[in-house]
Amino acid sequence: MAQAAKMALQAYQVREPFMIREVFTACFRLSEGVCPEAFNLLAIKTSANLEEALALYSKAEALCPQLCDNFDQLIRNGDVWSTAPHLHSYLRALLGSANTLRKMGRYEEALSKYHMLRTVEEMVIVDQYLPNYRYHLPEIMIRLGDWDGAERHILVECRKHHSKLFAEDSATLVPLVWTCLLYTSPSPRDS
């Protein structure tokens, strides 16, 4: 399985969809059908629409527990990063699902996936691994009407994880808040 995952990771550099599908087939055969990273690869590189991408990410996420007998325990204990590096595909599947759900406007489901990432991250992940998901949380909270939660997240979580982005005078906080507001405001086309 590790060899199939490595092959899938290397294929992220490939641009031609037909070659991606060939790599997927090889990974699938090599791993006896259990290579979540191959499904992540297909979702990113070959999916024709968001529904197809979500189905592929969901398949990857569902396959991850088959990679080891104690998957749930590894997740609870925060051992995904150190003792099971092949489970990084689980984190990529969660992130892909969350981002896809957000793009589809399925905000409550996306928020749930982002919270799952946040839980795993608090246990094990170096800040640089999945930083971008944190900036989608305020947007989703605002879209769901949780302005206080969005403000709290921006003031506490974003600052905690990326102190370099937030100077002591909070100079970069204002543009981030305005970006969230503009991004979540209804478009004139929506009226």
mmCIF file of C-alpha atoms in Angstrom:
data_model
loop_
_atom_site.group_PDB
_atom_site.id
_atom_site.type_symbol
_atom_site.label_atom_id
_atom_site.label_comp_id
_atom_site.label_asym_id
_atom_site.label_seq_id
_atom_site.Cartn_x
_atom_site.Cartn_y
_atom_site.Cartn_z
ATOM 1 C CA MET A 1 0.000 0.000 0.000
ATOM 2 C CA ALA A 2 2.798 2.424 0.797
ATOM 3 C CA GLN A 3 4.194 1.962 -2.700
ATOM 4 C CA ALA A 4 0.794 2.709 -4.254
ATOM 5 C CA ALA A 5 0.409 5.841 -2.115
ATOM 6 C CA LYS A 6 3.894 6.993 -3.116
ATOM 7 C CA MET A 7 3.031 6.448 -6.779
ATOM 8 C CA ALA A 8 -0.169 8.477 -6.363
ATOM 9 C CA LEU A 9 1.702 11.305 -4.618
ATOM 10 C CA GLN A 10 4.225 11.483 -7.445
ATOM 11 C CA ALA A 11 1.393 11.650 -9.977
ATOM 12 C CA TYR A 12 0.245 15.029 -8.626
ATOM 13 C CA GLN A 13 2.907 16.451 -10.962
ATOM 14 C CA VAL A 14 1.250 14.879 -14.023
ATOM 15 C CA ARG A 15 -1.033 17.146 -16.049
ATOM 16 C CA GLU A 16 -2.685 14.839 -18.573
ATOM 17 C CA PRO A 17 -5.935 13.309 -17.248
ATOM 18 C CA PHE A 18 -5.485 10.066 -19.213
ATOM 19 C CA MET A 19 -2.116 9.510 -17.520
ATOM 20 C CA ILE A 20 -3.669 10.244 -14.110
ATOM 21 C CA ARG A 21 -6.256 7.546 -14.781
ATOM 22 C CA GLU A 22 -3.489 5.109 -15.716
ATOM 23 C CA VAL A 23 -1.657 5.863 -12.476
ATOM 24 C CA PHE A 24 -4.930 5.422 -10.576
ATOM 25 C CA THR A 25 -5.452 1.995 -12.170
ATOM 26 C CA ALA A 26 -1.896 0.964 -11.298
ATOM 27 C CA CYS A 27 -2.291 2.188 -7.690
ATOM 28 C CA PHE A 28 -5.619 0.434 -7.381
ATOM 29 C CA ARG A 29 -4.148 -2.833 -8.642
ATOM 30 C CA LEU A 30 -1.000 -2.536 -6.517
ATOM 31 C CA SER A 31 -2.931 -1.785 -3.334
ATOM 32 C CA GLU A 32 -5.691 -4.314 -3.983
ATOM 33 C CA GLY A 33 -8.224 -1.501 -4.098
ATOM 34 C CA VAL A 34 -7.198 0.264 -0.904
ATOM 35 C CA CYS A 35 -5.308 3.406 -1.882
ATOM 36 C CA PRO A 36 -7.107 6.508 -0.615
ATOM 37 C CA GLU A 37 -4.446 8.776 -2.083
ATOM 38 C CA ALA A 38 -5.329 7.541 -5.570
ATOM 39 C CA PHE A 39 -8.912 8.736 -5.032
ATOM 40 C CA ASN A 40 -7.639 12.093 -3.727
ATOM 41 C CA LEU A 41 -5.535 12.340 -6.882
ATOM 42 C CA LEU A 42 -8.533 11.643 -9.127
ATOM 43 C CA ALA A 43 -10.652 14.185 -7.244
ATOM 44 C CA ILE A 44 -8.094 16.935 -7.718
ATOM 45 C CA LYS A 45 -6.917 16.143 -11.219
ATOM 46 C CA THR A 46 -9.778 14.574 -13.170
ATOM 47 C CA SER A 47 -13.167 15.338 -11.611
ATOM 48 C CA ALA A 48 -15.513 17.064 -14.017
ATOM 49 C CA ASN A 49 -17.607 18.755 -11.325
ATOM 50 C CA LEU A 50 -17.906 19.285 -7.590
ATOM 51 C CA GLU A 51 -20.255 16.333 -7.073
ATOM 52 C CA GLU A 52 -17.753 13.979 -8.673
ATOM 53 C CA ALA A 53 -14.894 15.431 -6.627
ATOM 54 C CA LEU A 54 -16.897 15.030 -3.410
ATOM 55 C CA ALA A 55 -17.702 11.401 -4.241
ATOM 56 C CA LEU A 56 -13.997 10.675 -4.810
ATOM 57 C CA TYR A 57 -12.915 12.413 -1.595
ATOM 58 C CA SER A 58 -15.623 10.532 0.293
ATOM 59 C CA LYS A 59 -14.352 7.250 -1.124
ATOM 60 C CA ALA A 60 -10.805 8.137 -0.017
ATOM 61 C CA GLU A 61 -12.048 9.057 3.452
ATOM 62 C CA ALA A 62 -13.997 5.782 3.722
ATOM 63 C CA LEU A 63 -10.970 3.704 2.674
ATOM 64 C CA CYS A 64 -8.614 5.192 5.248
ATOM 65 C CA PRO A 65 -9.768 3.034 8.190
ATOM 66 C CA GLN A 66 -8.831 -0.024 6.106
ATOM 67 C CA LEU A 67 -5.188 1.042 6.127
ATOM 68 C CA CYS A 68 -4.676 -0.183 9.679
ATOM 69 C CA ASP A 69 -6.561 -2.082 12.340
ATOM 70 C CA ASN A 70 -6.391 0.655 14.956
ATOM 71 C CA PHE A 71 -7.359 3.643 12.774
ATOM 72 C CA ASP A 72 -9.887 5.112 15.232
ATOM 73 C CA GLN A 73 -7.438 4.793 18.086
ATOM 74 C CA LEU A 74 -4.709 6.496 16.039
ATOM 75 C CA ILE A 75 -7.055 9.391 15.319
ATOM 76 C CA ARG A 76 -8.160 9.699 18.966
ATOM 77 C CA ASN A 77 -4.578 9.513 20.227
ATOM 78 C CA GLY A 78 -3.250 11.917 17.642
ATOM 79 C CA ASP A 79 -0.812 9.391 16.226
ATOM 80 C CA VAL A 80 -1.718 10.004 12.583
ATOM 81 C CA TRP A 81 1.295 12.198 12.018
ATOM 82 C CA SER A 82 4.074 10.368 13.770
ATOM 83 C CA THR A 83 3.333 6.661 13.657
ATOM 84 C CA ALA A 84 1.136 6.390 10.576
ATOM 85 C CA PRO A 85 2.431 8.749 7.900
ATOM 86 C CA HIS A 86 0.527 6.805 5.241
ATOM 87 C CA LEU A 87 -2.653 8.177 6.807
ATOM 88 C CA HIS A 88 -1.875 11.676 5.565
ATOM 89 C CA SER A 89 -4.232 10.769 2.735
ATOM 90 C CA TYR A 90 -7.027 10.848 5.339
ATOM 91 C CA LEU A 91 -6.213 14.460 6.149
ATOM 92 C CA ARG A 92 -6.096 15.362 2.452
ATOM 93 C CA ALA A 93 -9.456 13.629 1.928
ATOM 94 C CA LEU A 94 -11.003 15.559 4.839
ATOM 95 C CA LEU A 95 -9.627 18.848 3.529
ATOM 96 C CA GLY A 96 -10.764 18.087 -0.014
ATOM 97 C CA SER A 97 -14.257 17.138 1.175
ATOM 98 C CA ALA A 98 -14.545 20.247 3.346
ATOM 99 C CA ASN A 99 -13.399 22.598 0.583
ATOM 100 C CA THR A 100 -15.674 20.940 -1.965
ATOM 101 C CA LEU A 101 -18.692 21.122 0.344
ATOM 102 C CA ARG A 102 -17.929 24.808 0.957
ATOM 103 C CA LYS A 103 -17.796 25.488 -2.782
ATOM 104 C CA MET A 104 -21.114 23.655 -3.191
ATOM 105 C CA GLY A 105 -22.735 25.904 -0.572
ATOM 106 C CA ARG A 106 -23.231 23.009 1.847
ATOM 107 C CA TYR A 107 -21.853 25.044 4.726
ATOM 108 C CA GLU A 108 -23.005 22.998 7.711
ATOM 109 C CA GLU A 109 -21.433 19.841 6.288
ATOM 110 C CA ALA A 110 -18.274 21.753 5.390
ATOM 111 C CA LEU A 111 -18.077 23.207 8.887
ATOM 112 C CA SER A 112 -18.320 19.705 10.334
ATOM 113 C CA LYS A 113 -15.409 18.505 8.164
ATOM 114 C CA TYR A 114 -13.310 21.566 9.026
ATOM 115 C CA HIS A 115 -13.967 20.894 12.724
ATOM 116 C CA MET A 116 -12.789 17.305 12.237
ATOM 117 C CA LEU A 117 -9.582 18.673 10.681
ATOM 118 C CA ARG A 118 -9.215 21.100 13.541
ATOM 119 C CA THR A 119 -9.561 18.304 16.100
ATOM 120 C CA VAL A 120 -6.934 16.156 14.399
ATOM 121 C CA GLU A 121 -4.696 19.167 13.898
ATOM 122 C CA GLU A 122 -4.803 20.164 17.544
ATOM 123 C CA MET A 123 -3.479 16.734 18.401
ATOM 124 C CA VAL A 124 -0.754 16.218 15.869
ATOM 125 C CA ILE A 125 -0.208 18.522 12.959
ATOM 126 C CA VAL A 126 2.480 21.094 12.437
ATOM 127 C CA ASP A 127 0.811 24.442 11.692
ATOM 128 C CA GLN A 128 2.131 24.663 8.155
ATOM 129 C CA TYR A 129 0.431 21.472 6.985
ATOM 130 C CA LEU A 130 -3.194 22.592 6.591
ATOM 131 C CA PRO A 131 -3.199 26.334 7.247
ATOM 132 C CA ASN A 132 -5.660 27.400 4.575
ATOM 133 C CA TYR A 133 -8.700 25.689 6.056
ATOM 134 C CA ARG A 134 -8.619 28.074 9.037
ATOM 135 C CA TYR A 135 -9.397 30.995 6.780
ATOM 136 C CA HIS A 136 -12.515 29.338 5.409
ATOM 137 C CA LEU A 137 -14.019 28.848 8.870
ATOM 138 C CA PRO A 138 -14.922 32.538 9.435
ATOM 139 C CA GLU A 139 -16.534 32.705 5.999
ATOM 140 C CA ILE A 140 -18.693 29.668 6.732
ATOM 141 C CA MET A 141 -19.568 30.918 10.205
ATOM 142 C CA ILE A 142 -20.704 34.243 8.741
ATOM 143 C CA ARG A 143 -22.728 32.502 6.045
ATOM 144 C CA LEU A 144 -24.424 30.469 8.795
ATOM 145 C CA GLY A 145 -25.078 33.639 10.833
ATOM 146 C CA ASP A 146 -22.466 33.017 13.530
ATOM 147 C CA TRP A 147 -20.782 36.415 13.469
ATOM 148 C CA ASP A 148 -19.514 36.089 17.035
ATOM 149 C CA GLY A 149 -17.934 32.726 16.264
ATOM 150 C CA ALA A 150 -16.281 34.158 13.149
ATOM 151 C CA GLU A 151 -14.890 37.112 15.088
ATOM 152 C CA ARG A 152 -13.635 34.846 17.873
ATOM 153 C CA HIS A 153 -12.021 32.541 15.348
ATOM 154 C CA ILE A 154 -10.254 35.400 13.583
ATOM 155 C CA LEU A 155 -9.071 37.013 16.803
ATOM 156 C CA VAL A 156 -7.961 33.822 18.550
ATOM 157 C CA GLU A 157 -7.368 30.911 16.215
ATOM 158 C CA CYS A 158 -5.888 32.687 13.200
ATOM 159 C CA ARG A 159 -3.627 34.756 15.397
ATOM 160 C CA LYS A 160 -2.572 31.720 17.442
ATOM 161 C CA HIS A 161 -1.527 29.727 14.398
ATOM 162 C CA HIS A 162 -0.089 32.485 12.276
ATOM 163 C CA SER A 163 1.318 35.119 14.572
ATOM 164 C CA LYS A 164 3.509 36.444 11.761
ATOM 165 C CA LEU A 165 0.391 37.403 9.818
ATOM 166 C CA PHE A 166 -0.987 39.397 12.723
ATOM 167 C CA ALA A 167 1.222 42.230 13.886
ATOM 168 C CA GLU A 168 0.758 43.509 17.414
ATOM 169 C CA ASP A 169 -1.345 46.385 16.116
ATOM 170 C CA SER A 170 -3.689 43.975 14.281
ATOM 171 C CA ALA A 171 -2.976 45.760 11.003
ATOM 172 C CA THR A 172 -3.684 42.643 8.959
ATOM 173 C CA LEU A 173 -6.799 41.753 10.903
ATOM 174 C CA VAL A 174 -8.893 44.513 9.334
ATOM 175 C CA PRO A 175 -8.284 43.362 5.733
ATOM 176 C CA LEU A 176 -9.096 39.770 6.735
ATOM 177 C CA VAL A 177 -12.391 40.819 8.319
ATOM 178 C CA TRP A 178 -13.299 42.959 5.296
ATOM 179 C CA THR A 179 -12.401 40.102 2.964
ATOM 180 C CA CYS A 180 -14.735 37.808 4.908
ATOM 181 C CA LEU A 181 -17.488 40.418 4.804
ATOM 182 C CA LEU A 182 -17.107 41.114 1.100
ATOM 183 C CA TYR A 183 -16.782 37.462 0.246
ATOM 184 C CA THR A 184 -19.930 36.538 2.133
ATOM 185 C CA SER A 185 -22.065 39.529 1.147
ATOM 186 C CA PRO A 186 -24.778 38.814 -1.376
ATOM 187 C CA SER A 187 -23.872 39.711 -4.900
ATOM 188 C CA PRO A 188 -26.088 42.167 -6.831
ATOM 189 C CA ARG A 189 -26.831 39.183 -9.098
ATOM 190 C CA ASP A 190 -28.352 37.372 -6.104
ATOM 191 C CA SER A 191 -31.109 39.971 -5.668
#
